[in-house]
XYZ file of C-alpha atoms in Angstrom:
469
model
C 83.102 111.361 126.833
C 83.146 115.782 126.849
C 80.389 117.426 128.056
C 77.771 119.189 126.149
C 77.851 122.721 125.252
C 76.165 125.468 124.267
C 77.040 127.985 122.402
C 76.881 132.132 123.934
C 77.376 133.492 120.275
C 74.371 131.495 117.673
C 76.544 131.176 114.095
C 75.871 133.857 111.845
C 74.700 136.611 114.171
C 75.169 139.950 113.644
C 77.381 141.834 116.566
C 77.255 145.414 116.929
C 80.237 147.787 119.710
C 77.764 150.769 120.263
C 81.144 152.605 121.001
C 82.599 152.554 117.824
C 79.108 151.206 115.836
C 80.994 148.577 114.128
C 78.876 145.583 113.218
C 80.560 141.842 114.046
C 79.158 138.895 112.534
C 80.246 136.101 113.976
C 82.027 133.081 111.738
C 82.637 129.634 113.614
C 83.867 129.149 117.652
C 87.890 129.457 117.477
C 87.922 127.690 120.582
C 86.079 127.769 124.895
C 87.189 127.709 128.826
C 85.275 127.559 131.213
C 83.956 131.555 131.546
C 84.726 132.665 127.576
C 83.799 131.903 124.284
C 85.941 132.770 121.528
C 84.552 132.893 118.181
C 86.198 134.154 114.384
C 84.170 137.078 113.250
C 84.173 139.857 110.604
C 83.704 143.146 109.933
C 81.425 144.926 106.777
C 84.162 145.182 104.176
C 85.796 141.337 105.106
C 88.367 141.839 108.020
C 88.596 138.885 110.105
C 89.213 139.650 114.536
C 88.767 136.633 116.931
C 86.289 138.413 119.728
C 86.453 136.336 123.454
C 83.076 137.011 125.139
C 83.122 135.918 128.025
C 79.319 135.725 129.626
C 79.111 138.097 133.002
C 76.413 136.231 134.803
C 78.974 133.300 135.527
C 81.402 135.802 136.584
C 80.224 136.285 140.262
C 82.556 137.297 143.004
C 84.473 140.676 143.467
C 87.537 138.252 142.929
C 86.371 137.468 139.498
C 85.310 140.835 138.080
C 88.529 141.804 138.770
C 90.582 139.121 137.651
C 88.401 139.824 134.208
C 89.115 144.081 134.418
C 92.694 143.174 135.342
C 93.264 141.251 131.772
C 91.679 143.664 130.154
C 93.337 146.767 131.616
C 96.827 144.986 130.852
C 96.297 143.196 127.688
C 94.778 146.780 125.883
C 97.402 148.620 126.642
C 99.847 145.370 124.633
C 101.953 146.532 121.693
C 104.263 144.051 120.666
C 104.950 143.257 117.631
C 105.166 139.382 119.176
C 101.505 139.449 121.638
C 98.079 139.527 120.171
C 96.486 142.831 120.223
C 93.440 143.554 121.970
C 91.785 146.181 119.691
C 89.714 146.752 121.892
C 85.968 145.348 124.859
C 82.642 146.638 125.332
C 79.504 145.135 126.464
C 76.227 144.383 126.563
C 73.964 143.495 129.280
C 74.276 139.761 129.103
C 78.640 139.922 127.437
C 81.658 140.542 127.330
C 83.977 140.721 124.187
C 86.745 141.124 123.972
C 87.740 142.667 119.657
C 91.255 140.375 119.158
C 94.021 139.884 116.451
C 93.403 136.840 114.260
C 95.724 134.183 113.829
C 94.259 133.029 110.881
C 97.162 129.395 111.141
C 96.257 128.862 114.528
C 98.124 127.566 117.851
C 101.069 125.970 118.982
C 99.552 123.363 120.120
C 97.413 122.313 116.965
C 100.429 122.644 115.439
C 103.169 120.401 117.061
C 100.046 117.701 116.867
C 99.678 117.557 113.791
C 104.300 117.323 113.517
C 104.458 115.373 116.458
C 108.150 117.256 116.729
C 110.064 119.689 115.690
C 113.763 120.060 114.994
C 116.058 121.931 117.152
C 116.675 124.881 114.097
C 112.881 125.010 114.199
C 112.233 125.304 118.321
C 115.667 127.839 118.564
C 113.654 130.746 115.539
C 110.268 129.642 117.888
C 111.941 130.413 121.314
C 113.490 134.168 119.764
C 110.184 135.253 119.355
C 108.292 134.376 122.429
C 111.885 135.433 124.113
C 110.502 138.891 122.048
C 107.815 138.823 123.732
C 108.961 137.813 126.983
C 111.269 140.862 126.993
C 109.134 143.290 126.370
C 105.935 142.320 128.785
C 109.299 142.033 132.059
C 110.812 144.933 130.969
C 108.708 147.335 128.933
C 105.452 146.749 130.624
C 106.016 144.698 134.176
C 103.259 142.397 132.699
C 104.524 139.006 134.288
C 101.830 136.551 131.842
C 101.778 132.638 134.755
C 100.170 131.158 131.874
C 102.901 130.278 129.429
C 102.330 127.771 127.005
C 101.533 125.902 123.569
C 98.070 126.320 123.825
C 98.387 130.696 124.958
C 100.762 131.602 121.645
C 99.422 131.546 118.089
C 100.390 132.086 114.545
C 100.019 135.077 112.226
C 99.699 134.661 108.160
C 103.169 134.910 108.368
C 103.989 132.128 110.949
C 105.125 134.971 113.236
C 104.712 133.575 117.679
C 102.114 135.616 119.205
C 101.045 135.660 122.709
C 97.593 135.739 123.787
C 95.363 135.296 127.053
C 96.278 137.416 129.754
C 93.256 135.970 131.866
C 96.426 135.281 134.861
C 99.025 138.055 133.845
C 99.797 140.618 137.127
C 101.772 143.099 136.752
C 104.756 143.325 139.175
C 105.873 146.315 140.927
C 109.977 146.399 141.878
C 110.095 143.609 144.655
C 106.792 142.302 144.478
C 105.920 138.954 144.870
C 101.755 136.729 143.704
C 101.214 134.223 146.074
C 98.142 133.004 144.547
C 98.309 129.011 142.951
C 97.445 129.981 138.864
C 98.788 128.496 135.062
C 98.604 125.051 133.605
C 99.431 121.958 135.670
C 102.635 121.007 132.792
C 103.892 124.554 133.176
C 103.208 125.631 136.977
C 107.133 126.375 137.436
C 107.512 124.925 141.032
C 107.494 127.750 143.490
C 103.891 128.747 142.361
C 103.158 125.360 144.217
C 105.749 124.806 146.173
C 106.611 128.397 148.350
C 103.781 130.375 149.032
C 105.853 132.527 151.479
C 108.150 133.612 149.179
C 105.932 133.799 146.151
C 106.848 134.353 142.265
C 107.596 136.898 140.156
C 108.655 137.028 136.544
C 110.789 133.768 137.046
C 107.982 131.568 136.369
C 107.413 132.967 133.029
C 111.377 132.105 132.279
C 110.947 128.404 134.111
C 107.301 127.430 131.595
C 109.958 128.687 128.992
C 112.276 125.866 129.156
C 109.163 123.619 129.238
C 108.184 124.606 125.595
C 111.120 124.034 124.463
C 111.390 120.425 125.686
C 107.856 120.106 124.653
C 108.582 121.082 121.400
C 111.581 119.243 121.056
C 110.509 116.390 122.362
C 106.623 115.895 122.158
C 105.881 115.933 125.495
C 106.264 117.676 128.029
C 109.193 117.080 130.758
C 106.618 116.652 133.720
C 103.233 114.279 132.674
C 101.537 112.155 134.236
C 97.596 111.145 133.690
C 96.969 111.968 137.477
C 97.676 116.439 138.322
C 99.232 115.177 141.683
C 101.082 113.195 139.670
C 102.734 116.187 137.967
C 102.960 118.083 140.762
C 105.450 115.761 142.630
C 106.922 115.537 139.238
C 107.891 119.049 139.429
C 108.669 119.274 142.945
C 110.827 116.560 142.715
C 112.408 118.176 139.351
C 112.445 114.861 137.772
C 112.619 114.389 133.823
C 114.340 113.290 131.647
C 115.539 113.217 128.042
C 114.833 110.332 125.544
C 117.333 108.855 124.910
C 116.232 108.401 120.982
C 115.746 111.909 120.559
C 118.678 113.601 118.828
C 118.389 116.334 121.215
C 122.147 117.791 121.749
C 124.141 118.761 123.924
C 123.732 122.654 123.947
C 120.453 122.460 123.980
C 119.862 119.579 126.939
C 122.184 122.627 128.578
C 119.570 125.051 127.810
C 117.038 122.969 129.049
C 118.153 121.895 132.637
C 119.333 125.416 132.851
C 115.603 126.557 132.565
C 113.868 123.866 134.742
C 115.773 125.119 138.310
C 114.272 124.371 140.902
C 115.109 127.666 143.019
C 114.383 130.666 140.524
C 117.260 132.761 141.114
C 118.951 130.200 139.734
C 117.172 130.174 136.525
C 118.774 132.157 133.390
C 117.588 135.538 132.969
C 115.898 136.373 129.583
C 119.309 137.915 128.275
C 121.681 135.749 129.339
C 119.085 133.080 127.306
C 119.727 134.723 124.081
C 123.110 134.161 124.325
C 123.389 131.271 125.836
C 124.845 128.817 122.495
C 121.691 127.041 120.985
C 120.255 130.194 120.991
C 122.514 132.447 119.114
C 122.867 130.272 116.058
C 121.276 131.495 113.138
C 118.139 129.805 111.048
C 119.512 128.373 108.261
C 117.430 127.996 105.095
C 115.817 124.636 105.314
C 114.479 125.808 108.691
C 112.951 128.451 107.787
C 111.551 126.500 104.294
C 110.715 123.637 107.219
C 108.750 126.424 109.583
C 106.523 127.223 106.978
C 105.557 124.361 105.075
C 104.579 123.250 108.092
C 101.781 126.033 108.571
C 99.844 126.637 105.956
C 101.182 127.659 102.124
C 99.970 127.766 99.026
C 100.118 126.014 95.777
C 101.579 128.640 92.723
C 104.351 128.093 89.488
C 106.711 129.074 89.996
C 107.651 133.069 88.853
C 110.780 132.695 88.636
C 113.716 130.234 86.936
C 113.157 126.622 88.224
C 113.998 123.013 87.349
C 112.767 121.097 83.585
C 115.264 118.303 83.790
C 118.565 117.124 85.448
C 120.701 113.911 85.418
C 123.893 113.159 86.096
C 126.231 111.476 84.044
C 129.301 110.069 83.887
C 129.811 111.686 80.994
C 130.076 115.120 81.555
C 131.479 114.352 85.443
C 128.378 116.326 86.994
C 124.780 117.287 86.547
C 123.156 118.331 83.748
C 120.226 120.420 83.795
C 118.199 122.871 81.714
C 116.623 125.585 83.347
C 112.325 127.165 82.792
C 114.541 130.439 80.960
C 116.210 127.810 79.321
C 119.413 127.533 80.073
C 121.759 124.912 80.294
C 124.139 123.819 82.661
C 125.842 121.507 84.388
C 126.895 121.009 88.079
C 130.488 119.631 88.512
C 131.613 117.763 92.000
C 133.939 120.390 92.993
C 130.357 122.615 92.663
C 131.423 125.320 89.986
C 128.041 125.966 87.517
C 129.071 125.985 83.436
C 126.247 126.707 80.919
C 124.652 128.346 78.181
C 121.870 129.349 76.228
C 120.880 127.091 72.755
C 121.722 129.155 70.207
C 123.702 132.338 72.551
C 126.714 132.697 71.248
C 128.720 133.556 75.329
C 128.924 130.588 78.091
C 128.863 131.522 82.498
C 131.414 129.613 83.872
C 130.900 130.268 87.827
C 134.078 128.790 89.812
C 134.060 128.374 93.666
C 136.420 128.807 96.521
C 136.216 128.633 100.588
C 136.988 131.163 102.262
C 136.535 130.972 106.532
C 134.144 128.140 105.768
C 132.910 130.351 103.599
C 131.587 129.337 99.901
C 133.238 132.281 97.994
C 130.890 132.285 93.902
C 133.432 134.390 91.720
C 131.507 134.291 87.812
C 132.801 134.560 84.048
C 131.408 135.504 81.455
C 133.363 134.406 77.607
C 132.476 134.379 74.248
C 132.282 130.544 72.906
C 134.708 131.570 70.783
C 137.224 133.052 72.823
C 137.176 130.271 75.613
C 140.092 129.941 77.933
C 142.184 127.841 78.526
C 141.857 125.990 81.481
C 137.521 126.091 80.564
C 137.596 124.087 77.159
C 137.866 120.765 79.024
C 134.936 121.995 80.403
C 132.974 123.188 77.839
C 133.166 120.970 75.916
C 130.989 119.234 78.383
C 128.574 121.422 78.112
C 128.426 121.607 74.245
C 128.064 117.357 75.236
C 124.896 117.254 77.274
C 123.913 121.056 74.959
C 123.447 118.700 71.451
C 122.012 115.779 73.438
C 119.864 117.552 75.653
C 117.145 119.637 74.400
C 113.451 121.411 75.798
C 111.144 123.483 74.409
C 109.676 123.735 77.498
C 111.821 127.506 78.282
C 110.359 131.807 78.792
C 112.146 134.597 77.236
C 110.438 137.143 80.709
C 112.274 134.507 83.270
C 115.845 136.083 84.848
C 118.395 133.273 84.562
C 119.886 130.568 87.817
C 121.844 128.537 88.452
C 122.085 125.483 90.778
C 124.078 126.034 93.905
C 123.936 122.688 95.805
C 123.085 119.448 95.265
C 122.423 116.745 98.097
C 121.758 113.029 97.751
C 117.612 112.488 98.521
C 116.452 108.159 98.526
C 114.943 107.917 94.778
C 117.097 111.370 93.967
C 119.260 114.732 94.230
C 117.812 117.948 95.760
C 119.119 121.249 93.722
C 119.053 124.025 95.430
C 119.492 127.319 92.587
C 120.769 131.360 93.377
C 117.246 132.254 93.860
C 116.420 129.980 96.822
C 114.310 127.075 95.117
C 113.777 124.338 96.307
C 113.486 121.109 93.965
C 112.999 117.524 95.077
C 113.711 116.312 91.985
C 112.913 112.777 91.547
C 114.215 109.443 89.521
C 110.626 108.980 88.337
C 110.121 112.114 87.131
C 108.486 113.653 90.223
C 110.109 117.630 90.784
C 108.318 118.746 93.451
C 109.554 122.832 94.140
C 109.758 125.204 97.442
C 110.077 128.805 97.213
C 109.023 131.740 98.714
C 111.342 130.249 101.768
C 108.743 127.643 102.000
C 105.613 129.802 101.583
C 104.684 128.322 98.014
C 104.624 125.075 96.740
C 104.491 123.439 93.029
C 104.403 120.163 91.435
C 105.176 118.707 88.373
C 105.707 115.764 86.452
C 107.782 117.243 83.312
C 104.284 116.874 81.359
C 101.583 118.304 84.087
C 101.189 119.560 87.161
C 100.308 117.735 90.021
C 98.235 118.343 92.492
C 100.059 119.663 96.093
C 98.177 118.152 99.014
C 97.957 117.522 102.675
C 100.383 114.037 101.642
C 102.585 115.741 99.300
C 104.109 118.503 101.502
C 104.120 115.743 104.619
C 106.972 114.086 102.155
C 108.323 117.024 101.443
C 108.610 117.932 104.951
C 110.033 114.337 105.475
C 113.128 115.067 103.624
C 113.482 118.114 103.629
C 113.975 117.528 107.853
C 116.534 115.245 106.330
C 118.758 118.477 105.459
C 118.469 120.173 108.169
C 121.121 119.257 109.953
């Protein structure tokens, strides 16, 4: 059982910053540590902040006071897109208050707990953002964090990673080494524990990053035991394995192994990490969508073109579809498209060619009375589809799109539209539409809206993960 604790600050209480005369109203507890508690607070205009509150009576010796002063001095000097911003600090007779940027989407540790593990594409994005933070700390500010872990990585409104908690951070002067044993057991570098004579420096953050990459992919840290002493034995022996069922790529394993090297001088630099085969790959569209879906999303009907109806037909040798813009189209097995709007005397043909492994689209507009010979067959199939499948659901003010890819899923098809909207089109009529890079989602059965529940989002993530290769 966990020990009971009391709140430093009652929920609803107002805290006044005497320097700026700003009043913060405490709304909820976000987290707590040995000497501090963190609260969500708002000011008069509704802006939200995280306030870290330290109980001064617990800071009983000079070393702890110096450590606290160092944390404030370092954190307040930092200004980077991937570091939690500290705006100011103030104190009264009982507490010290640090006013911080509020990261609405929570911590990476909670996100991993919900998802169990992440794809390599997702981990690549997270890692690149952590590298941005470390490059700023190490190279611009000469600061080593020394407590890099999932619990100190937060997500802002746009799901960007922000590194926080600089309680163990230190400024490293040229050639200097630190010798204090500090950090979180699973993430501590071996030189911190076992090489006090030579000390440690920036390389400890590189080690912790390797632990984070492994943990995000596998779901548990590489050095994991119930007893801390056993964890330290594993770290000393550099004893970890990649689970047989993990499906981690060879290039990713090589990266992790190069980072989790006992000798800190043999670990890759930040520049070398960025140039590694694993991290130099670009993020796919599916990876970006999965990253955003895994956090906070908005349930909202699309204001862009979307799929109303689709059906694979051998008669037309393709998948016929109708869009909310009123266009009827056919997506053929050669990835080409032909589409037209009922009552309009023109049609559009979109051909495809492959150039250097890239798909190049070629758009042609033609009058229905002058169909080019090479398109007669496909145009006849389009006329057949329009005659036999009609829809009264369409909007005049929507810019027309078209299907650019179709993939199979269990019990249906996945459609990708030119406007980057993804449709999970189930055989039973359910359609889940994901757009704005996964920040927005909508579901319908054709007749009515379907509530976007957590289980529906989880279902959507599960399907899209199979496409994120």
